Amino acid sequence: MASRTKATSGKSGKTSKSGDQAASNGTGTSTGYSKDQLLEMYRQMYLIRQFEVACGENYARGLIRGFLHLYIGQEATGVGTIAPLNDDDYIVTHYRDHGHAIARGLDVNRSMAELFGRKTGLSKGKGGSMHLFDAAKKFMGGHAIVGGQLPLALGLAFSQKYLDTKGVTVCYFGDGSTNQGLYHETLNLAAVWKVPMLFVLENNGYGMGSAVERVRAGSPDFYTDVEKYGIEAAVVDGMDVIAVREATEQAVKRLRAGDGPLFIEAKTFRYVGHSYADGQKYRGSEEIDEWRKRDPVEVYPQMLVKRDIATQKEIDDLKAAVDEEVVAAVKFAEESPQPDPDELFDDIYA
Amino acid sequence: MSQMTVIEAVRDAIRGEMRADPNIFIMGEDVAYRGGVFLATDGLVKEFGDARVMDTPLAESSLAGIALGAAVNGMRPIAEIQFADFVWPAINQVVGEAARVRYGTNGRKFAPLTVRVPYGGGVRGGLYHSQSIEVLFAHTPGLKVVAPSTPYDAKGLLISAIRDDDPVIFLEHKKTYRLVRGEVPDEPYTEPIGKADVKREGGDITVITYGLMVHYVLQAAEELARADGVNALVMDLRTLRPLDRESICAAARHTGKVLVVQEDTPAVSVSSEVLAIIAEEAFFDLDAPVMRFGPPELPAMPFSPVQEAAYMPSPEKILAAMRRLAAM
């Protein structure tokens, strides 16, 4: 994988630099993926988008309560990094976790029910939006303490190596968490122990309301720092699902061969506030509009049609099916029973 | 006098003290341009500039340590921890360092530091945005721990905390922020740290509590008087360290029946200490075994609104506990 150099050709192949319009959204590359794979990536991105839109609507209706952090804008990063994984691999993520859960194939109905706090939710309503969890899918949760998931992921990767499972651990974190000491502690030990861990930095430019440059010394790039720990790192356009997937495939292949840890910085953006309650007073709408021009959920399907990979009808049919799926998930959640108060006392000790 | 919410009173206290003392500054995650996650510091950066209202990265250990260092050099920092649930990385700096500065330097140095910590549940915060974290701080000699319940007390006690020459952990219950309104003098004033306050007079039973629970207990007390003719004395601890032993014992002796209500889980908690003090100093004045009421012993507050309601003490549940005590 490329490190230090801004251009990211290196061993990671077709990863592209953020802002490189020609290469973004696969328009400048010939993909090695089948039509089914390409359409599936679109289906997942569109599903995440619609799921998130439905979450916002149901928050406004008062059916989802508490703190709600939407993944709108970052879909290509989640989908592209999860596509290359298999059943042996662990995923550990942050509180903006709905997108990763959906890309990993967690049940959409039960995910929505968890957000509604219902008995049928993935964690029977105990966790809510920030704590989607599914042990069967090796989806080890959204974590609400910023940076708190990093050493946990290292522990999983350490045990995978110790137990020789051939699995890898992918850990997602945002730019905000890089200011926690745990970030540096985890990078250091992951490198010392050479664990099969993929650090995926979803750099959306803001830790809540604080722009990266206001709380970070030096370069706005993170990947360039990581080689100081002896970890190879790549930067990828997080709005380009194909570029993200290609970079991740390369990385995962190397991790399975014992060549870890590795690091990918995805340059991405959330079009919405940090949480549903965030009015985004700290930034202007021009910046949001600029990123929206490269919205993967809009641009990517246009590319598929333009390049005769799919017809507009196929895209429209797929969207209609997803729309129905999301409506059904909301209905499932809304009609699901509330948890029993007695369940409070389940799962405290063995 | 103005009508204010708790959060407005907090902001008013900070603003007034910052106008009066240039050595006061506030730092925390998103406290400047976003005005704090709960808007406690909204507008302050406009008046005081970003050298005195400082956004810090998400790094609580550094935040507390930097505030401590500046305090030891004579400044009066106010550090905001965004949510109490995020305070644990700062424990080394607060419990391990700040609490020991005066003791460890033979009184030559001290740490006039205020750490503001929004805490508490009932806000659908789930597992990591609802905690009561007071016990660890209240257990630590060298710290003061303040937990006001009303706008008036919030302003007066926060000003006292900022002016205090020792580290003060200032606990603000998130649910009271906008729920509770009251009369607040416009000019600065202080309320004493270490003094409890009787929020309701009564001669039949004594209920001791703090934070959001003060309001729930007061509601329950009105209903108890109306429906049962039983009058409860309601005491708001206001300071959790040092506890006001004298007032606690006086209130216990006044009725001979004591209930302690808290939102935190009861085992090894503030209620444990309050009841130990009463057992030590007022045992022979009691007419009934001491009682306490709190949530069930669970590792965290569940997210589901139904389960959250089952977990949280409520005026109804507290009323039932008060009736049990009154019947003894």
XYZ file of C-alpha atoms in Angstrom:
678
model
C 0.000 0.000 0.000
C 1.143 3.484 -0.641
C 2.477 5.544 2.146
C 3.865 9.009 2.402
C 3.258 9.724 -1.292
C 0.127 11.664 -2.076
C -0.588 9.648 -5.176
C -1.735 6.310 -3.965
C -1.020 4.021 -6.849
C 1.584 1.886 -5.050
C 0.582 -1.612 -4.161
C -2.985 -0.639 -3.461
C -3.660 -0.262 -7.157
C -6.466 2.017 -8.179
C -7.104 3.933 -5.028
C -7.701 7.508 -5.893
C -7.006 10.726 -4.121
C -9.873 12.745 -2.772
C -10.904 15.417 -5.218
C -9.563 13.553 -8.224
C -12.749 13.917 -10.217
C -11.571 11.918 -13.234
C -11.021 8.785 -11.231
C -13.849 9.112 -8.757
C -16.872 6.870 -8.840
C -15.075 4.491 -11.133
C -15.608 6.699 -14.149
C -11.912 6.724 -14.988
C -11.226 3.061 -14.278
C -12.340 -0.204 -15.729
C -13.624 -2.238 -12.858
C -12.917 -5.904 -12.417
C -16.288 -6.488 -10.815
C -19.253 -8.365 -12.217
C -22.543 -6.666 -12.942
C -24.060 -8.384 -9.916
C -21.294 -7.126 -7.664
C -21.577 -3.596 -9.040
C -25.341 -3.521 -8.622
C -25.128 -5.029 -5.146
C -22.850 -2.199 -4.055
C -25.396 0.266 -5.341
C -28.235 -1.579 -3.636
C -26.431 -1.415 -0.306
C -25.559 2.273 -0.628
C -29.101 3.161 -1.591
C -30.477 0.995 1.219
C -28.271 2.746 3.760
C -29.349 6.151 2.448
C -33.046 5.295 2.570
C -32.691 3.636 5.964
C -31.079 6.806 7.305
C -33.704 9.056 5.770
C -36.382 6.872 7.396
C -34.549 7.126 10.735
C -34.640 10.915 10.510
C -38.348 10.878 9.676
C -39.166 8.587 12.559
C -37.063 10.664 14.917
C -39.175 13.634 13.918
C -42.265 11.505 14.596
C -40.963 10.766 18.099
C -40.725 7.032 17.466
C -36.926 7.035 17.636
C -35.610 8.819 20.709
C -32.259 9.733 22.156
C -29.182 10.441 20.089
C -29.237 9.712 16.367
C -26.130 9.962 14.171
C -26.763 9.440 10.471
C -24.311 7.993 7.937
C -25.681 10.033 5.029
C -22.808 10.876 2.663
C -20.426 8.182 3.919
C -22.175 5.183 2.317
C -19.426 4.377 -0.197
C -16.852 3.967 2.547
C -18.894 1.497 4.554
C -20.014 -0.540 1.553
C -16.618 -0.592 -0.164
C -14.725 -1.690 2.934
C -17.147 -4.409 3.996
C -17.667 -6.005 0.559
C -14.291 -7.863 0.596
C -14.781 -9.394 4.061
C -15.833 -12.943 4.861
C -17.554 -14.663 7.772
C -14.342 -15.030 9.800
C -13.747 -11.323 9.941
C -14.684 -9.036 12.798
C -16.078 -5.537 12.404
C -15.837 -2.987 15.199
C -17.192 0.479 14.651
C -18.173 3.809 16.144
C -21.561 5.222 17.078
C -22.378 6.242 13.472
C -22.910 2.570 12.876
C -26.086 1.986 10.843
C -24.259 1.959 7.517
C -21.729 -0.639 8.588
C -24.472 -2.801 10.050
C -26.464 -2.755 6.827
C -23.409 -3.372 4.633
C -22.526 -6.339 6.858
C -25.984 -7.742 6.229
C -27.460 -7.304 9.689
C -31.207 -7.757 9.562
C -32.722 -4.455 8.467
C -35.967 -5.026 10.344
C -34.215 -5.869 13.584
C -31.822 -2.950 13.151
C -34.720 -0.535 12.779
C -36.495 -2.176 15.718
C -33.385 -1.607 17.837
C -33.503 2.089 17.011
C -37.145 2.083 18.075
C -36.092 0.366 21.333
C -38.314 -2.646 20.681
C -38.135 -6.223 21.927
C -37.392 -7.493 18.414
C -34.321 -5.280 18.100
C -30.848 -6.725 17.662
C -30.103 -6.041 21.338
C -33.728 -6.296 22.469
C -33.876 -2.511 22.686
C -31.147 -2.153 25.278
C -28.600 -0.656 22.899
C -30.355 1.669 20.478
C -28.871 3.523 17.540
C -25.284 3.702 18.730
C -24.944 0.079 19.757
C -26.072 -2.150 16.914
C -24.572 -5.549 17.575
C -24.787 -9.019 16.062
C -22.424 -11.695 17.330
C -23.452 -14.129 14.568
C -22.237 -11.664 11.959
C -19.116 -10.896 13.989
C -20.373 -7.334 14.112
C -18.987 -6.260 17.438
C -20.935 -3.172 17.852
C -21.141 0.486 17.475
C -19.309 2.156 20.331
C -20.367 5.480 21.784
C -17.131 6.393 23.536
C -15.024 8.109 20.900
C -11.915 6.001 20.297
C -12.959 3.410 22.849
C -13.406 0.756 20.183
C -9.791 0.867 18.982
C -8.098 -1.274 21.656
C -11.077 -3.637 21.647
C -10.485 -4.215 17.931
C -6.797 -4.731 18.615
C -7.704 -7.374 21.168
C -9.895 -9.170 18.651
C -7.146 -9.058 16.029
C -4.579 -10.215 18.561
C -6.738 -13.214 19.424
C -7.301 -13.989 15.731
C -3.568 -14.195 15.255
C -3.040 -16.146 18.482
C -5.795 -18.614 17.580
C -4.724 -18.670 13.925
C -8.255 -18.186 12.639
C -7.193 -16.500 9.369
C -9.751 -13.821 10.084
C -9.032 -10.118 10.116
C -10.517 -7.313 12.196
C -11.687 -4.120 10.557
C -11.976 -1.158 12.900
C -13.750 2.046 11.882
C -13.113 5.334 13.599
C -13.493 9.005 12.767
C -11.054 11.874 12.612
C -12.233 13.054 16.048
C -11.024 9.888 17.730
C -7.448 10.397 16.524
C -7.028 12.964 19.299
C -7.573 10.335 21.958
C -4.475 8.753 23.422
C -5.994 5.339 22.717
C -5.578 5.924 18.986
C -1.821 6.171 19.343
C -1.625 3.388 21.900
C -3.492 1.075 19.548
C -1.450 1.953 16.466
C 1.719 1.299 18.395
C 0.838 -2.116 19.771
C -0.877 -3.257 16.575
C 2.410 -2.596 14.795
C 4.571 -4.193 17.506
C 2.454 -7.344 17.511
C 1.820 -7.372 13.737
C -1.854 -8.212 14.095
C -4.318 -8.714 11.210
C -6.110 -5.422 11.827
C -7.303 -2.926 9.252
C -7.654 0.592 10.579
C -10.298 2.418 8.548
C -10.280 6.125 9.258
C -13.502 7.706 8.043
C -12.254 11.245 7.776
C -15.362 13.367 7.300
C -13.522 16.527 8.235
C -15.365 17.222 11.474
C -15.278 15.880 15.038
C -18.779 16.999 15.950
C -18.564 20.741 15.254
C -14.777 20.994 15.206
C -13.149 21.034 11.789
C -10.047 18.827 11.636
C -7.662 21.741 11.097
C -8.900 23.494 14.239
C -7.893 20.655 16.531
C -5.031 18.992 14.654
C -1.448 20.106 14.205
C 0.297 19.694 10.871
C -1.148 18.086 7.788
C -4.877 17.505 7.307
C -3.845 14.037 6.100
C -3.622 11.269 8.647
C -2.274 8.435 6.511
C 1.083 10.152 6.220
C 1.576 9.967 10.003
C 0.919 6.302 10.344
C 4.094 4.993 8.770
C 5.963 6.383 11.756
C 4.473 3.417 13.588
C 5.696 1.110 10.851
C 2.185 0.705 9.465
C 1.624 1.075 5.740
C -1.249 3.371 4.912
C -3.267 4.387 1.887
C -5.597 7.253 1.222
C -8.723 6.685 -0.802
C -11.617 8.745 -2.080
C -14.306 7.713 0.352
C -17.022 8.844 -2.067
C -15.869 6.292 -4.666
C -17.137 2.853 -3.716
C -15.001 1.059 -6.283
C -11.820 2.757 -5.192
C -12.631 1.967 -1.568
C -13.338 -1.671 -2.362
C -10.184 -2.119 -4.394
C -8.024 -0.627 -1.673
C -9.672 -2.807 0.944
C -9.333 -5.991 -1.113
C -5.623 -5.412 -1.439
C -5.312 -4.740 2.239
C -7.363 -7.702 3.400
C -5.427 -10.047 1.150
C -2.201 -8.884 2.718
C -3.614 -9.092 6.238
C -4.607 -12.731 5.647
C -1.047 -13.398 4.562
C 0.194 -12.059 7.893
C 1.280 -8.701 6.516
C -0.542 -6.539 9.048
C -1.620 -4.194 10.423
C -2.642 -1.817 7.633
C -4.402 1.526 7.494
C -6.800 3.176 5.055
C -7.832 6.804 5.293
C -11.100 7.390 3.447
C -11.794 11.043 2.699
C -15.522 11.373 3.079
C -18.241 13.691 4.309
C -21.530 13.667 6.176
C -24.063 15.997 4.611
C -26.054 16.103 7.809
C -25.273 17.246 11.324
C -23.180 15.273 13.799
C -26.435 14.145 15.325
C -30.042 14.847 14.542
C -29.975 17.755 17.000
C -26.981 19.449 15.350
C -27.919 22.554 13.366
C -24.424 22.745 11.761
C -23.863 26.359 12.763
C -20.116 25.742 12.446
C -20.023 25.362 8.654
C -21.483 26.824 5.495
C -23.769 25.133 3.013
C -21.319 25.660 0.104
C -19.041 22.992 1.506
C -21.931 20.556 1.766
C -23.083 21.377 -1.780
C -19.577 20.805 -3.104
C -19.400 17.312 -1.612
C -22.920 16.521 -2.737
C -21.788 16.843 -6.335
C -19.872 13.612 -5.792
C -22.646 11.905 -3.824
C -22.049 8.174 -4.410
C -25.746 7.376 -4.205
C -26.370 9.773 -7.118
C -23.225 9.616 -9.215
C -22.464 5.902 -9.079
C -25.727 4.638 -10.623
C -25.429 7.266 -13.363
C -22.013 5.818 -14.143
C -23.444 2.295 -14.279
C -26.039 3.405 -16.821
C -23.678 5.549 -18.836
C -21.244 2.694 -19.215
C -24.009 0.247 -20.158
C -23.401 -1.858 -17.070
C -27.031 -1.507 -16.054
C -30.179 -0.044 -17.582
C -32.085 2.783 -15.970
C -34.965 0.367 -15.499
C -32.771 -2.009 -13.534
C -31.695 0.882 -11.324
C -35.285 2.020 -10.859
C -36.499 -1.495 -10.051
C -33.750 -1.912 -7.502
C -34.643 1.393 -5.888
C -38.310 0.467 -5.735
C -37.455 -2.824 -4.006
C -35.251 -1.045 -1.456
C -37.912 1.587 -0.807
C -40.352 -1.210 -0.012
C -37.806 -2.922 2.220
C -37.338 0.247 4.263
C -41.068 0.879 4.550
C -41.442 -2.711 5.725
C -38.633 -2.245 8.284
C -40.321 0.810 9.758
C -43.630 -1.063 9.859
C -41.938 -4.049 11.531
C -40.336 -1.781 14.133
C -43.474 0.208 14.787
C -45.592 -2.919 15.215
C -43.047 -4.728 17.376
C -43.769 -5.055 21.092
C -41.965 -3.027 23.722
C -39.473 -5.015 25.818
C -40.704 -6.417 29.123
C -39.459 -4.444 32.099
C -38.391 -7.798 33.603
C -35.782 -8.145 30.868
C -33.877 -5.396 32.650
C -32.290 -8.045 34.800
C -31.143 -10.344 32.000
C -27.474 -10.637 31.117
C -25.807 -8.932 34.059
C -23.654 -11.882 35.148
C -22.954 -15.364 33.786
C -34.450 38.790 39.103
C -35.062 36.790 35.953
C -36.789 33.539 35.183
C -34.118 31.107 34.061
C -33.643 27.446 33.299
C -30.770 25.552 34.896
C -28.679 25.807 31.743
C -29.288 29.543 31.500
C -28.222 29.914 35.113
C -25.017 27.973 34.396
C -24.265 30.227 31.421
C -25.092 33.343 33.432
C -22.723 32.306 36.228
C -19.854 31.634 33.818
C -20.418 34.878 31.933
C -20.495 37.008 35.076
C -17.370 35.416 36.542
C -15.466 35.710 33.259
C -16.320 39.413 33.085
C -14.983 39.896 36.599
C -11.822 37.790 36.453
C -9.566 37.622 33.382
C -7.855 34.515 34.796
C -10.983 32.463 34.165
C -11.199 30.591 30.898
C -13.369 27.723 29.688
C -12.257 24.788 27.633
C -13.929 21.695 26.281
C -15.146 19.806 23.258
C -17.132 22.158 21.007
C -17.672 24.745 23.766
C -16.734 27.695 21.532
C -18.283 27.833 18.086
C -20.963 25.251 18.699
C -21.639 26.684 22.151
C -21.316 23.292 23.848
C -23.306 20.188 23.083
C -26.077 21.382 25.425
C -25.442 25.075 24.591
C -24.250 25.863 28.124
C -21.575 28.152 26.670
C -23.636 29.496 23.771
C -22.505 32.990 22.771
C -19.559 33.143 25.169
C -16.944 32.953 22.399
C -18.496 36.056 20.857
C -18.039 38.056 24.044
C -14.722 36.680 25.301
C -12.963 35.423 22.172
C -11.479 32.023 21.482
C -8.450 32.558 23.692
C -10.799 32.335 26.697
C -13.469 30.049 25.243
C -11.461 27.226 23.762
C -12.481 24.241 21.694
C -10.365 21.216 22.542
C -10.062 17.925 20.713
C -11.808 14.793 21.926
C -9.212 14.030 24.570
C -10.593 14.199 28.099
C -7.372 13.141 29.822
C -5.523 16.069 28.263
C -8.425 18.441 28.883
C -8.394 17.752 32.628
C -4.602 17.733 32.833
C -4.198 21.027 30.970
C -6.828 22.686 33.147
C -5.005 21.394 36.218
C -1.654 22.733 35.019
C -3.107 26.162 34.332
C -4.864 26.144 37.721
C -1.639 25.367 39.555
C -0.150 28.455 37.893
C -2.893 30.666 39.304
C -5.545 30.582 36.612
C -9.140 29.527 37.216
C -10.008 27.114 34.429
C -13.454 25.721 33.826
C -13.203 22.407 31.996
C -16.355 21.021 30.416
C -16.631 17.278 30.028
C -19.213 16.831 27.280
C -21.073 13.954 28.925
C -20.298 12.438 32.326
C -19.963 9.090 30.579
C -16.820 10.426 28.860
C -15.073 11.471 32.087
C -13.222 8.223 32.778
C -10.099 9.033 30.719
C -9.738 12.147 32.918
C -9.727 10.198 36.186
C -5.945 10.035 36.468
C -5.738 13.784 36.153
C -8.645 14.599 38.466
C -8.563 11.875 41.131
C -4.895 11.004 40.850
C -3.468 14.515 40.426
C -5.818 17.445 41.100
C -7.099 16.056 44.394
C -3.530 15.720 45.730
C -1.902 18.965 44.652
C -2.365 20.857 47.901
C -1.557 17.843 50.065
C 1.468 16.820 48.053
C 3.038 20.286 48.008
C 2.590 20.978 51.712
C 0.033 23.618 50.811
C 2.450 25.600 48.614
C 0.418 24.928 45.463
C -3.269 24.418 44.918
C -5.675 23.835 42.063
C -8.610 26.265 41.731
C -10.145 24.216 38.976
C -13.785 23.605 38.108
C -14.756 20.557 36.093
C -18.317 20.818 34.801
C -19.877 17.430 34.155
C -23.380 17.021 32.647
C -24.663 13.727 34.053
C -27.756 11.675 34.615
C -30.478 9.839 32.768
C -34.055 9.983 31.702
C -33.024 11.551 28.405
C -33.045 8.386 26.225
C -29.270 8.479 26.259
C -28.882 4.733 26.599
C -25.812 2.888 27.754
C -23.194 5.622 27.319
C -25.005 8.948 27.709
C -26.935 8.504 30.959
C -24.553 7.673 33.747
C -24.372 8.970 37.284
C -20.642 9.142 38.009
C -20.600 11.032 41.305
C -19.471 8.252 43.607
C -15.855 8.002 42.495
C -15.346 11.747 42.904
C -17.330 11.940 46.137
C -15.086 9.187 47.501
C -11.937 11.198 46.851
C -10.564 13.441 49.622
C -9.150 16.628 48.148
C -12.042 17.092 45.722
C -15.285 18.919 46.311
C -18.376 17.606 44.537
C -21.366 19.849 43.940
C -24.702 18.766 42.440
C -27.316 21.550 42.316
C -30.942 20.933 41.398
C -32.391 24.412 40.792
C -31.403 27.407 38.647
C -30.815 29.503 41.796
C -28.505 26.924 43.337
C -26.788 26.249 40.002
C -25.738 29.865 39.617
C -24.781 30.470 43.245
C -22.897 27.201 43.604
C -21.124 27.475 40.251
C -19.834 30.909 41.205
C -18.649 29.443 44.513
C -16.992 26.581 42.649
C -15.147 28.923 40.283
C -13.967 31.097 43.185
C -13.023 28.084 45.323
C -9.304 27.466 45.760
C -9.653 23.688 45.470
C -10.781 21.442 42.621
C -14.547 21.225 42.330
C -16.460 18.659 40.312
C -19.647 20.446 39.315
C -22.390 18.025 38.343
C -25.203 19.345 36.146
C -28.142 17.013 35.647
C -28.914 16.979 31.925
C -32.625 16.513 32.402
C -32.904 19.541 34.677
C -31.187 21.765 32.086
C -34.389 22.861 30.383
C -36.987 21.177 32.568
C -36.486 23.269 35.681
C -37.094 27.038 35.735
C -36.891 29.475 38.590
C -36.115 32.953 39.830
C -32.441 33.875 39.624
C -30.895 37.197 40.693
C -29.228 39.012 37.801
C -26.134 39.961 39.775
C -23.498 37.446 40.900
C -24.022 35.779 44.295
C -22.683 32.703 46.047
C -24.281 29.747 47.722
C -22.018 27.889 50.164
C -20.385 24.625 49.116
C -20.883 21.972 51.788
C -24.312 23.145 52.922
C -27.497 21.178 52.313
C -30.778 22.994 51.828
C -34.259 22.141 53.051
C -36.472 22.449 49.981
C -39.682 21.566 51.815
C -40.505 21.658 55.521
C -42.323 18.725 57.093
C -42.571 16.952 60.424
C -43.491 13.354 59.636
C -40.728 11.872 57.498
C -37.395 13.105 56.132
C -36.367 12.513 52.524
C -32.784 13.328 51.606
C -31.809 13.534 47.940
C -29.970 15.553 45.252
C -30.023 16.415 41.559
C -33.044 15.634 39.395
C -34.493 13.516 42.204
C -35.126 16.657 44.286
C -37.916 17.554 41.883
C -39.366 14.056 41.816
C -39.295 13.874 45.630
C -40.976 17.287 45.912
C -43.743 16.124 43.566
C -44.191 12.956 45.587
C -44.182 14.945 48.845
C -47.036 17.168 47.655
C -49.074 14.123 46.731
C -48.284 12.448 50.076
C -49.492 15.532 51.951
C -52.586 15.863 49.793
C -53.664 12.230 49.762
C -52.305 10.906 53.081
C -51.872 14.004 55.218
C -48.230 13.031 55.780
C -45.741 15.878 55.674
C -42.278 15.199 54.383
C -39.197 17.277 55.013
C -37.242 17.310 51.763
C -33.526 17.973 51.991
C -31.397 18.733 48.923
C -27.794 17.747 49.672
C -26.445 20.121 46.979
C -22.860 19.142 47.891
C -21.861 15.480 47.870
C -18.372 16.098 49.237
C -18.028 17.328 51.888
C -21.455 16.154 53.068
C -23.279 18.484 55.453
C -23.259 16.121 58.441
C -24.870 18.600 60.782
C -27.885 19.348 58.591
C -28.306 15.681 57.654
C -28.441 14.651 61.307
C -30.711 17.544 62.257
C -33.152 16.537 59.536
C -33.004 12.903 60.654
C -33.669 13.844 64.277
C -36.509 16.161 63.283
C -38.768 13.335 62.087
C -37.024 10.139 63.223
C -37.763 8.544 59.855
C -35.317 8.852 56.970
C -35.427 7.878 53.312
C -32.561 8.642 50.933
C -33.502 8.802 47.256
C -30.977 8.811 44.447
C -30.751 8.156 40.713
C -27.442 6.311 41.035
C -27.446 2.620 41.946
C -27.552 2.330 45.762
C -24.738 -0.102 46.600
C -21.614 1.772 47.825
C -23.028 5.174 46.964
C -23.933 8.619 48.324
C -26.929 7.099 50.115
C -24.611 4.559 51.771
C -22.593 7.420 53.231
C -25.559 9.544 54.270
C -27.108 6.610 56.104
C -23.774 5.726 57.730
C -23.546 9.277 59.090
C -27.069 9.014 60.489
C -26.312 5.617 62.020
C -23.182 7.029 63.641
C -24.636 10.257 64.984
C -28.414 10.060 65.205
C -29.192 6.385 65.724
C -30.983 6.831 69.056
C -33.256 9.500 67.579
C -34.644 7.215 64.880
C -38.151 5.796 65.025
C -37.771 3.435 62.073
C -35.009 1.651 60.176
C -33.361 3.939 57.629
C -34.536 3.412 54.067
C -33.199 4.187 50.643
C -34.587 4.103 47.160
C -32.745 4.012 43.856
C -32.705 2.165 40.557
C -31.984 -1.543 40.268
C -28.346 -2.624 40.286
C -27.717 -2.710 36.539
C -24.453 -2.009 34.700
C -25.957 0.805 32.617
C -29.172 2.524 31.712
C -30.941 0.606 28.912
C -31.923 2.542 25.783
C -35.492 1.339 25.283
C -37.796 4.075 26.622
C -39.895 1.416 28.362
C -36.877 -0.089 30.086
C -35.441 3.316 30.868
C -38.686 4.169 32.616
C -38.516 0.866 34.494
C -34.971 1.704 35.576
C -35.350 5.362 36.538
C -36.839 6.381 39.871
C -40.061 8.310 39.269
C -42.327 10.426 41.471
C -44.752 7.488 41.641
C -42.123 4.969 42.742
C -40.691 7.446 45.234
C -44.175 8.101 46.629
C -44.583 4.370 47.241
C -41.276 4.281 49.134
C -42.302 7.317 51.183
C -45.582 5.611 52.076
C -43.701 2.496 53.214
C -41.544 4.646 55.490
C -44.467 6.657 56.810
C -46.299 3.428 57.699
C -43.426 2.154 59.863
